[in-house]
Coordinates of C-alpha atoms and ligand atoms in Angstrom, one line a residue:
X7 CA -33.3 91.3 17.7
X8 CA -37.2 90.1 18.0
X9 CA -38.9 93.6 17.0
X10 CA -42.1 91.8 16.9
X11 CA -42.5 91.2 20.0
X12 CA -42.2 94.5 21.6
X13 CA -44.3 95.2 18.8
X14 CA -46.7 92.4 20.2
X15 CA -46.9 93.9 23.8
X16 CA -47.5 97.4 22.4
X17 CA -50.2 95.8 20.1
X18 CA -51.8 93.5 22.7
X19 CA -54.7 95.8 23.5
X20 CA -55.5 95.5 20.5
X21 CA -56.4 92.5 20.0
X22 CA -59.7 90.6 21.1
X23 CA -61.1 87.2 21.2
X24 CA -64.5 88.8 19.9
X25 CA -64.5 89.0 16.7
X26 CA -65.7 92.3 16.6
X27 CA -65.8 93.3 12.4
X28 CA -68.3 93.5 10.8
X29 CA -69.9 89.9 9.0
X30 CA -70.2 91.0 4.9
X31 CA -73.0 92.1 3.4
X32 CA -75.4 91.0 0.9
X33 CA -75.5 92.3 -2.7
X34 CA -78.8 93.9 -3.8
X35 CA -79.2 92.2 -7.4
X36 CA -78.6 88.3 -7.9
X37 CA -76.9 89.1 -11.2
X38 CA -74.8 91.4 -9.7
X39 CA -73.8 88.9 -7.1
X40 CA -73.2 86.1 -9.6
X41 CA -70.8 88.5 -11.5
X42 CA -69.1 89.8 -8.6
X43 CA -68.8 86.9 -6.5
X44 CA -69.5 84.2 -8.9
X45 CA -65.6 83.9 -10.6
X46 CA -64.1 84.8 -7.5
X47 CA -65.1 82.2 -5.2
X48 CA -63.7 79.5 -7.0
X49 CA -60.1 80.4 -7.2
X50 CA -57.4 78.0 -7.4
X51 CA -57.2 76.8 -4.3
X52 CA -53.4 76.1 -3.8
X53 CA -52.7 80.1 -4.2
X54 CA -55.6 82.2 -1.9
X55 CA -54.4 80.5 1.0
X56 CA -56.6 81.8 4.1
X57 CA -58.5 83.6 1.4
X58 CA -62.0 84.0 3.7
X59 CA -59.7 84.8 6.8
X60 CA -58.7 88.1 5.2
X61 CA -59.9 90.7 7.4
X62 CA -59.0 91.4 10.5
X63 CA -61.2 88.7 12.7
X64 CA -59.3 89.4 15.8
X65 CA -58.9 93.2 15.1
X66 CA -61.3 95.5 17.6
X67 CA -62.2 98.8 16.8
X68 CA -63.2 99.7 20.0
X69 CA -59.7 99.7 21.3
X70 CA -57.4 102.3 20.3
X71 CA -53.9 101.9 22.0
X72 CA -52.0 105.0 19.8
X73 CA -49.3 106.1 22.4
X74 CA -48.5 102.4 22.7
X75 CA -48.2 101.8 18.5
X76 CA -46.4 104.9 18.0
X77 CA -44.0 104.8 20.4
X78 CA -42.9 101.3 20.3
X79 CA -42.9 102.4 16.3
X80 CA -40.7 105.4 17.3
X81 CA -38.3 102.8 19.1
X82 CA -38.4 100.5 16.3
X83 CA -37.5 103.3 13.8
X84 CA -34.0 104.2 15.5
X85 CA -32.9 100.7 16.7
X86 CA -34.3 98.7 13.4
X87 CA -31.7 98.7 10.2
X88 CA -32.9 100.7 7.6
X89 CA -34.2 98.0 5.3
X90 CA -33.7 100.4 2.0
X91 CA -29.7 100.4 2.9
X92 CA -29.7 96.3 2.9
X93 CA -30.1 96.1 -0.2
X94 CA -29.6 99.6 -1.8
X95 CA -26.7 98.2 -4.5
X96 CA -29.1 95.4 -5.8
X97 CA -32.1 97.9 -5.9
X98 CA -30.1 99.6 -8.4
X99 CA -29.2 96.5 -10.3
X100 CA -32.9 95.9 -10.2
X101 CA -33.7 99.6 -11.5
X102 CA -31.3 99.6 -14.0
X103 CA -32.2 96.4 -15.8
X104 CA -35.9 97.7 -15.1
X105 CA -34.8 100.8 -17.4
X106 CA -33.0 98.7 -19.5
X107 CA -36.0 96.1 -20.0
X108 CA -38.8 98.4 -21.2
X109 CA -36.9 100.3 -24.5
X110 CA -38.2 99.2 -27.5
X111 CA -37.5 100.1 -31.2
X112 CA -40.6 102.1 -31.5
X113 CA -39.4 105.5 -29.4
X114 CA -42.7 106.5 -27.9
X115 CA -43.4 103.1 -26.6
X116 CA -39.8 103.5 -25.1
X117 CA -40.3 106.6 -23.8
X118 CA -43.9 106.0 -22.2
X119 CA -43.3 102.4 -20.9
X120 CA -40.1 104.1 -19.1
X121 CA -41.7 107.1 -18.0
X122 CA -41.8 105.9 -14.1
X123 CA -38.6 104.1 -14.4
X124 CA -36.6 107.1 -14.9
X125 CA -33.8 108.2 -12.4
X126 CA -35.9 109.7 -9.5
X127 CA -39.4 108.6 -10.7
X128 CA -38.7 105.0 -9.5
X129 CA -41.1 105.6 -6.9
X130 CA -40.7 104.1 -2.8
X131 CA -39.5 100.9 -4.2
X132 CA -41.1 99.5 -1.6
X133 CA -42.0 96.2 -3.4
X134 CA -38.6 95.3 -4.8
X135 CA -36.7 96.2 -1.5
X136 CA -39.4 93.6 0.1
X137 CA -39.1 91.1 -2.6
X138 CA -34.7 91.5 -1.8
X139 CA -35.2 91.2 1.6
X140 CA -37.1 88.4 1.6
X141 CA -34.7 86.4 -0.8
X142 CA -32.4 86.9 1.5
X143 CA -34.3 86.7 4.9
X144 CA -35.0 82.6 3.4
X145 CA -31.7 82.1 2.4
X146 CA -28.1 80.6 3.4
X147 CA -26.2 82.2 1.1
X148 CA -24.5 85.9 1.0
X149 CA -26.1 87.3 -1.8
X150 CA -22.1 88.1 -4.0
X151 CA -21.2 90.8 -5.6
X152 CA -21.5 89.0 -9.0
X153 CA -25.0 89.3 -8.2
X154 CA -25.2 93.1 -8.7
X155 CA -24.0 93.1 -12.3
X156 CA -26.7 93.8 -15.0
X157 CA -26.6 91.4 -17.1
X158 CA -28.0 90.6 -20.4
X159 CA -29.4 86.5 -20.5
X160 CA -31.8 85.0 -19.7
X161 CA -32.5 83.8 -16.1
X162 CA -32.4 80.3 -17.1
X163 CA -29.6 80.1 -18.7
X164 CA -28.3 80.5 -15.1
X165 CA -30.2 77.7 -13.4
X166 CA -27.9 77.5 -10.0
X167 CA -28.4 81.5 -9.7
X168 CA -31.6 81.5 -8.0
X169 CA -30.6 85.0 -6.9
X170 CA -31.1 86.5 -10.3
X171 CA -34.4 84.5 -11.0
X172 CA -35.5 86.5 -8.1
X173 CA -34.5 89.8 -9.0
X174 CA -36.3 89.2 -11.9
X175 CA -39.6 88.6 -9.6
X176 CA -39.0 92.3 -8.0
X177 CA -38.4 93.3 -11.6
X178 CA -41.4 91.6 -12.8
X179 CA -43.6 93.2 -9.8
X180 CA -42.7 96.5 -10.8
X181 CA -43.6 96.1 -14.0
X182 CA -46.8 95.4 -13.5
X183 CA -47.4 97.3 -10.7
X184 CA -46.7 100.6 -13.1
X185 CA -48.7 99.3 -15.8
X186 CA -52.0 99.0 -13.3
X187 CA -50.6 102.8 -12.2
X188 CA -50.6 103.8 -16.3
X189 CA -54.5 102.1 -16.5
X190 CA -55.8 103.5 -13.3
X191 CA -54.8 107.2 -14.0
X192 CA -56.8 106.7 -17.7
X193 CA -59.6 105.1 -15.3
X194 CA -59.9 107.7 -13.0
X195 CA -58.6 110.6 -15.0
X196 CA -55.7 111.7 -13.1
X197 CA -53.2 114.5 -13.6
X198 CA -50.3 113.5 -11.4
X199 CA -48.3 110.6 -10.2
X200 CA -45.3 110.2 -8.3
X201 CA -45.2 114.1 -8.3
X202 CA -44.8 114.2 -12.3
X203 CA -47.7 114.7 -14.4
X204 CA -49.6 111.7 -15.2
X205 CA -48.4 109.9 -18.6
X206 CA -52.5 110.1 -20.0
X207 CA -51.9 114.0 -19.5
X208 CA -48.6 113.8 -21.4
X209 CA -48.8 111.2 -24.1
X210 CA -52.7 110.6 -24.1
X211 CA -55.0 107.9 -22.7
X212 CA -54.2 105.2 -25.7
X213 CA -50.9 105.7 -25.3
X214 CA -50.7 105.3 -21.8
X215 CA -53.2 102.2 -22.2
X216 CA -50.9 100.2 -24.9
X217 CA -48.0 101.2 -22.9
X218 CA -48.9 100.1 -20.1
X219 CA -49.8 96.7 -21.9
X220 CA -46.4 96.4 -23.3
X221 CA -45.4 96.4 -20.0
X222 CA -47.4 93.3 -19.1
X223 CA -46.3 91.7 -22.2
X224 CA -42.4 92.3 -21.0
X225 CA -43.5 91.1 -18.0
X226 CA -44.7 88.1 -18.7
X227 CA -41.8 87.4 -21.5
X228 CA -39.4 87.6 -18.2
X229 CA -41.9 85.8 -16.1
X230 CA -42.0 82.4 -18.7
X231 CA -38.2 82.9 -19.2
X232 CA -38.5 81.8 -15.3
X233 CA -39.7 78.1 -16.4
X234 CA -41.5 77.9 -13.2
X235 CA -45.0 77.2 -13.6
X236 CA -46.4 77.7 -10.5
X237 CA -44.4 80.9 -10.3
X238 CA -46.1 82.2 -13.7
X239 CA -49.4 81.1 -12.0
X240 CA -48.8 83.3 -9.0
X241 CA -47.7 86.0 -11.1
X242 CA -50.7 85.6 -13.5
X243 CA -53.2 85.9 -10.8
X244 CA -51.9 88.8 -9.6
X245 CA -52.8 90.4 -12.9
X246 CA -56.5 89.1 -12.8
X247 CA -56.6 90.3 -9.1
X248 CA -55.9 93.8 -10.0
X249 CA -58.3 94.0 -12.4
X250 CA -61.3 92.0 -10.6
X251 CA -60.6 94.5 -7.7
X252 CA -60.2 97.6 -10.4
X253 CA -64.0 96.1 -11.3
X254 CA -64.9 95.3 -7.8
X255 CA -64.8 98.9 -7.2
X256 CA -66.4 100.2 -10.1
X257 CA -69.8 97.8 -9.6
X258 CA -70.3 98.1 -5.6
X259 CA -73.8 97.9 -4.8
X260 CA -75.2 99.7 -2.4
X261 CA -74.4 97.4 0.5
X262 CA -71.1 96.5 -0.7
X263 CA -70.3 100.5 -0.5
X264 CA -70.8 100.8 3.2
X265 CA -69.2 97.3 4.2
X266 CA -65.9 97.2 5.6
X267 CA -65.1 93.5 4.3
X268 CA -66.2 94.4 0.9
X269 CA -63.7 97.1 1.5
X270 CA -61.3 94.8 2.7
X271 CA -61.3 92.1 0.0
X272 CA -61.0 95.1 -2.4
X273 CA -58.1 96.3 -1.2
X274 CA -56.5 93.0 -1.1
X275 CA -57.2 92.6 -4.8
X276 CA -55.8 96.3 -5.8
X277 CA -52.8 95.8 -3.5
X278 CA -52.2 93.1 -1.1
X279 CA -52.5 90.2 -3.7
X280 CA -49.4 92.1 -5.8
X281 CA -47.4 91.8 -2.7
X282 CA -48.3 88.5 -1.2
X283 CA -48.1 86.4 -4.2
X284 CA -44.6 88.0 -5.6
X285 CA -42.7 87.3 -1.5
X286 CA -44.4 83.3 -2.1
X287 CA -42.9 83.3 -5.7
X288 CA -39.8 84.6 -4.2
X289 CA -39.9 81.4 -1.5
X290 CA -40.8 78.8 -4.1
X291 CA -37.7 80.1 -6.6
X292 CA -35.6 80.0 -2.9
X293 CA -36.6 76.4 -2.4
X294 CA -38.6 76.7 0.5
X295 CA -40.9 74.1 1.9
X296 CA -44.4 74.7 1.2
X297 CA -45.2 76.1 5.1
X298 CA -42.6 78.5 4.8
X299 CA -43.7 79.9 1.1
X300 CA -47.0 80.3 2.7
X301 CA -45.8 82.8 5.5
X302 CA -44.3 85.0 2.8
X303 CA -47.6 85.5 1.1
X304 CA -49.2 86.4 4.8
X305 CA -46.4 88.6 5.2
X306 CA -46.8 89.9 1.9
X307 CA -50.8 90.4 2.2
X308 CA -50.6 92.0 6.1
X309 CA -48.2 94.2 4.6
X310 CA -50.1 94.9 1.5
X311 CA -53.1 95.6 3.8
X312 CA -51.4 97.8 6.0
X313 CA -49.9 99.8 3.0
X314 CA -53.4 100.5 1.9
X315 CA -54.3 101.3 5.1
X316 CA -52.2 104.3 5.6
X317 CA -52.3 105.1 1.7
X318 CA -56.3 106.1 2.7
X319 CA -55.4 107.5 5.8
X320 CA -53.1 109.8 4.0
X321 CA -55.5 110.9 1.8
X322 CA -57.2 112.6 5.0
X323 CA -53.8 114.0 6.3
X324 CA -51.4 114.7 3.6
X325 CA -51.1 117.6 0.8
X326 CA -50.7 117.1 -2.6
X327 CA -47.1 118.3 -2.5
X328 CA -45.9 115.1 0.4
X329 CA -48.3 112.6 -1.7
X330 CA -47.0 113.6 -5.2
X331 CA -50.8 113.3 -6.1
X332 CA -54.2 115.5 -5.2
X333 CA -55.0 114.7 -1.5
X334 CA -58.9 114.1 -0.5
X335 CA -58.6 112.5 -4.2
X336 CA -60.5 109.4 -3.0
X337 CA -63.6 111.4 -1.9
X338 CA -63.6 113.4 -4.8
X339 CA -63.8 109.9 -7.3
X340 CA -66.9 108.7 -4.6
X341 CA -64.7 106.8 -2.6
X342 CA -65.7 105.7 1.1
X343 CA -62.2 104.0 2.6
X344 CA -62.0 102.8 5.8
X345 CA -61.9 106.3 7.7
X346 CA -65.3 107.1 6.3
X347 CA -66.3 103.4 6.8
X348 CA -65.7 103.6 10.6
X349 CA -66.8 107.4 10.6
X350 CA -69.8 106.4 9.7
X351 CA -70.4 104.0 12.7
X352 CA -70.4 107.5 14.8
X353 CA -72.0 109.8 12.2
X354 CA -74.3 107.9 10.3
X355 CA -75.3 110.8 8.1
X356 CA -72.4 109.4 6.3
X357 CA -74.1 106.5 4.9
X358 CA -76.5 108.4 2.6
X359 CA -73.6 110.3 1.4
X360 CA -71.6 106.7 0.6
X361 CA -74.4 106.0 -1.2
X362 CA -74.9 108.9 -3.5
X363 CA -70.8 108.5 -3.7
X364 CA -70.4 112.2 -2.1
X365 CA -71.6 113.7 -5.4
X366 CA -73.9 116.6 -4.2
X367 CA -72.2 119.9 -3.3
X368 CA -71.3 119.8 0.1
X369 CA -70.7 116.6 0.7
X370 CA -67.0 116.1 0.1
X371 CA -66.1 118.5 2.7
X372 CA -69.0 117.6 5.2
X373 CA -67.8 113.8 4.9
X374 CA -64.1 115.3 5.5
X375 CA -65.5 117.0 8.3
X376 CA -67.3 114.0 10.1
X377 CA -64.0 111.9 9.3
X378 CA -61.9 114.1 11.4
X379 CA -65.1 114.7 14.0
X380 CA -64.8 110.9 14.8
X381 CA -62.5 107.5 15.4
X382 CA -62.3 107.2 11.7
X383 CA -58.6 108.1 11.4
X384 CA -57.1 106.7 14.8
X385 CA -59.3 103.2 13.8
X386 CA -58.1 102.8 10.4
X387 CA -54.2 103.9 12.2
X388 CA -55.2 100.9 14.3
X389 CA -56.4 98.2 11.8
X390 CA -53.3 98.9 10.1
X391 CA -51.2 98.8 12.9
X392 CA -53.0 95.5 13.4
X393 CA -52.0 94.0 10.2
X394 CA -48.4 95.5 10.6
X395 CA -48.1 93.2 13.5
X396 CA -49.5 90.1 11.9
X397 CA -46.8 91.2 9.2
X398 CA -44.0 91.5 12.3
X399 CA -45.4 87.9 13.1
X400 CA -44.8 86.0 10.4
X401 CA -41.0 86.5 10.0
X402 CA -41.0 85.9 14.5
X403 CA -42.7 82.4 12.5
X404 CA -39.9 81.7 10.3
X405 CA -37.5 79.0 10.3
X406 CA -34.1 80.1 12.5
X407 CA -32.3 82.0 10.3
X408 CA -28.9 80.5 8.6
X409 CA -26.7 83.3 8.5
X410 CA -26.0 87.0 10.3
X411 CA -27.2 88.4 7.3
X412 CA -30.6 87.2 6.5
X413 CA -31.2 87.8 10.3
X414 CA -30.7 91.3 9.5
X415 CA -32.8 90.7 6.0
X416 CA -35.4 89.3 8.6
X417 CA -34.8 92.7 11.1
X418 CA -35.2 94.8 7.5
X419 CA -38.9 93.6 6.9
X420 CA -39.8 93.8 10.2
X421 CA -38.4 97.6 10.5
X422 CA -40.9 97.9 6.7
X423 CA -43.6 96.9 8.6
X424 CA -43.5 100.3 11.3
X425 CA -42.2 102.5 8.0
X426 CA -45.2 101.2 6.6
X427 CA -47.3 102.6 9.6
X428 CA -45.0 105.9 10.1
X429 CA -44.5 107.0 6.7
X430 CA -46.4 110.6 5.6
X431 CA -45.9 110.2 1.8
Ligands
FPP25 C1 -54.4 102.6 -7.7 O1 -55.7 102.8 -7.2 C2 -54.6 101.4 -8.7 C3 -54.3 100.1 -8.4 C4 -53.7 99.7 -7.1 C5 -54.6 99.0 -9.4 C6 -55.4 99.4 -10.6 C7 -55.7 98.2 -11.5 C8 -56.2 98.4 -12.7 C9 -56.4 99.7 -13.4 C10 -56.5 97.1 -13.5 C11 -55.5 97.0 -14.7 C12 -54.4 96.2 -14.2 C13 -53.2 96.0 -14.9 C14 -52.2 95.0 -14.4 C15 -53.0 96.6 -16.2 P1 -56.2 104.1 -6.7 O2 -56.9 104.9 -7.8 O3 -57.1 103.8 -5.5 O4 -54.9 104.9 -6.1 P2 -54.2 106.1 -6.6 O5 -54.6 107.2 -5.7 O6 -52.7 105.8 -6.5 O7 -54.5 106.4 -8.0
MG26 MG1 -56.2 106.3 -9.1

């Protein structure tokens, strides 16, 4: 089955030769600029692939084609396999040696490194269940049973299973995907997560800190037991993107705070790099050609995107009990995402309020107000929807699939890419 391209047709309207987002801004003080953009615009080359054609070029606001999206969504939803079944045995291989990877002889690091790795904390496990998918989506070979046994050694003392080397990617993903989770709640002073409370509000903000370092230190022990270098790169970056887009956020000048592409390349460093550099590291430890380990990160980064996407439309739409955490949360910390961004194209009241970052009284629920008094939310449905579909695209681009099951792998990210879109928590 081609989901994508029903998903295409549904889609087509909106898309538009003009390229009708908005160019970046300028930074108000040269220092500023030098720090923010200075480090960043000289990546390594080899792993930002498209970096500058990040946003959404072909993506027009002006056209909002809903019924279309949601009900070619709504037919994708019952015909598509459900992607968490593929793989469910190996996600719990995955979980397992996740739980079993963080003890340590010191019992509170053990018990805060494991905190979100407990039974029915794990969380969506949507990046590992990506990661699986895509292993398999690239490969020849039936992932075997032998393959969902926990075991002990170290990945390259199996150098012909290349299907434990990438379990040991999603592994490694989660890993340091709950350590940035353990930082940002001492950043931003949270009190829940995942529906639990918040490990700063259990154990304390140092120990929360340290253990969320210990889990980038087990990360990266698993990540050089790999022996792949440009793997450990990929890996490393996504790291330093995390925290360059942690910092991003907390430095925003003034024009940066009402520009959609400074909103954009944000978001990609919080959470699209995470997801588009661990599906390439999954290619490259598959033995894919170059071309093809470059469409796994685009389908990691439009997914990324689109998760983010939703994740601030939510915050608009869902209650604290669906989200596991405090909705209008990113209002409250002076946040403007992308519904008050394109709100603000319609009320532009708004943009004094981005400014002050919604801190008089009043101007939380006023900017709540606007956001549902304009496009805000059916545009930011829209740009998502768009980078779904660029998402869908990429696996329509990959090389004919070798076996019945990785074409269902294939089907299984596609059908993420309208859970993405349809999901409420
Ligand atoms: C959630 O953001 C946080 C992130 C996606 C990444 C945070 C990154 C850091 C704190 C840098 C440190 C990184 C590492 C690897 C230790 P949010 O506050 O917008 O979302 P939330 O509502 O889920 O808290
Ligand atoms: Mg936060």
């Amino acid at each position: 089955m081609r989901c994508s391209r029903s998903l295409v047709s549904a889609i087509v309207a909106l898309r538009s030769t003009s390229s009708a987002c908005r160019t970046g801004s300028t930074s108000g003080s040269q220092a500023l600029q030098l720090l923010l953009e200075g480090p960043l615009s000289q990546p390594p080359a080899q792993h930002r692939p498209h970096f500058h054609e990040l946003h959404s070029r072909h993506f027009n606001q002006g056209a909002l084609p809903q019924a279309g999206i949601l009900q070619t969504l709504a037919h994708l939803r019952t015909t598509a396999p459900d992607p968490f079944a593929i793989v469910k045995d190996e996600l719990e291989t995955v979980s397992e040696r996740l739980r079993r990877s963080v003890l340590t002889e010191v019992p509170v690091l053990s018990r805060a490194a494991s905190y979100f790795f407990q039974l029915g904390v794990e969380g969506k496990r949507l990046r590992p269940t990506m990661l699986l998918l895509m292993a398999s989506s690239l490969s020849s070979v039936v992932p075997s049973t032998a393959f969902l046994a926990v075991d002990e050694s170290p990945p390259d003392q199996h150098p012909k299973e290349c299907r434990r080397r990438q379990q040991r990617i999603a592994e490694i993903t989660e890993m340091i995907h709950v350590a940035s989770l353990l930082h940002d709640d001492v950043i931003d002073n949270s009190d829940s997560r995942r529906g639990l409370a918040a490990l700063n509000t259990v154990l304390g903000n140092k120990t929360a800190i340290l253990a969320g370092d210990f889990l980038l230190a087990r990360a990266s022990i698993t990540l050089a037991s790999l022996r792949n270098v440009e793997v450990i790169q990929l890996l490393s970056q996504v790291i330093e993107d995390l925290v360059s887009g942690e910092i991003l956020q907390m430095t925003t000048s003034p024009d940066q705070l009402v520009s959609l592409d400074h909103y954009v390349r944000k978001t990609f460093f919080k959470t699209a790099s995470l997801m588009a550099n661990s599906c390439k590291a999954i290619a490259i430890l598959g033995g894919q050609p170059v071309e093809v380990s470059k469409l796994a990160w685009d389908y990691g980064r439009n997914l990324g995107l689109a998760f983010q996407l939703v994740d601030d439309l939510l915050d608009f739409t869902g209650s604290t009990k669906s989200l596991g955490k405090p909705a209008l949360n990113d209002l409250e910390a002076g946040l403007a995402t992308a519904p008050v961004l394109f709100a603000a194209e319609e009320h532009p009241q708004l943009r004094p309020m981005i400014l002050r970052k919604f801190a008089e009284p009043g101007d939380v629920q006023l900017a709540q107000q606007l956001v549902f008094d304009s496009q805000g939310l059916d545009k930011t449905r829209s740009f998502a929807a768009h980078h779904a579909q660029q998402a869908a695209d990429v696996i329509d681009a990959f090389p004919p699939a070798s076996t019945e099951h990785a074409q269902k792998c294939r089907e299984g990210l596609m059908a993420i890419t309208s859970r993405v879109l349809s999901r409420t928590k």
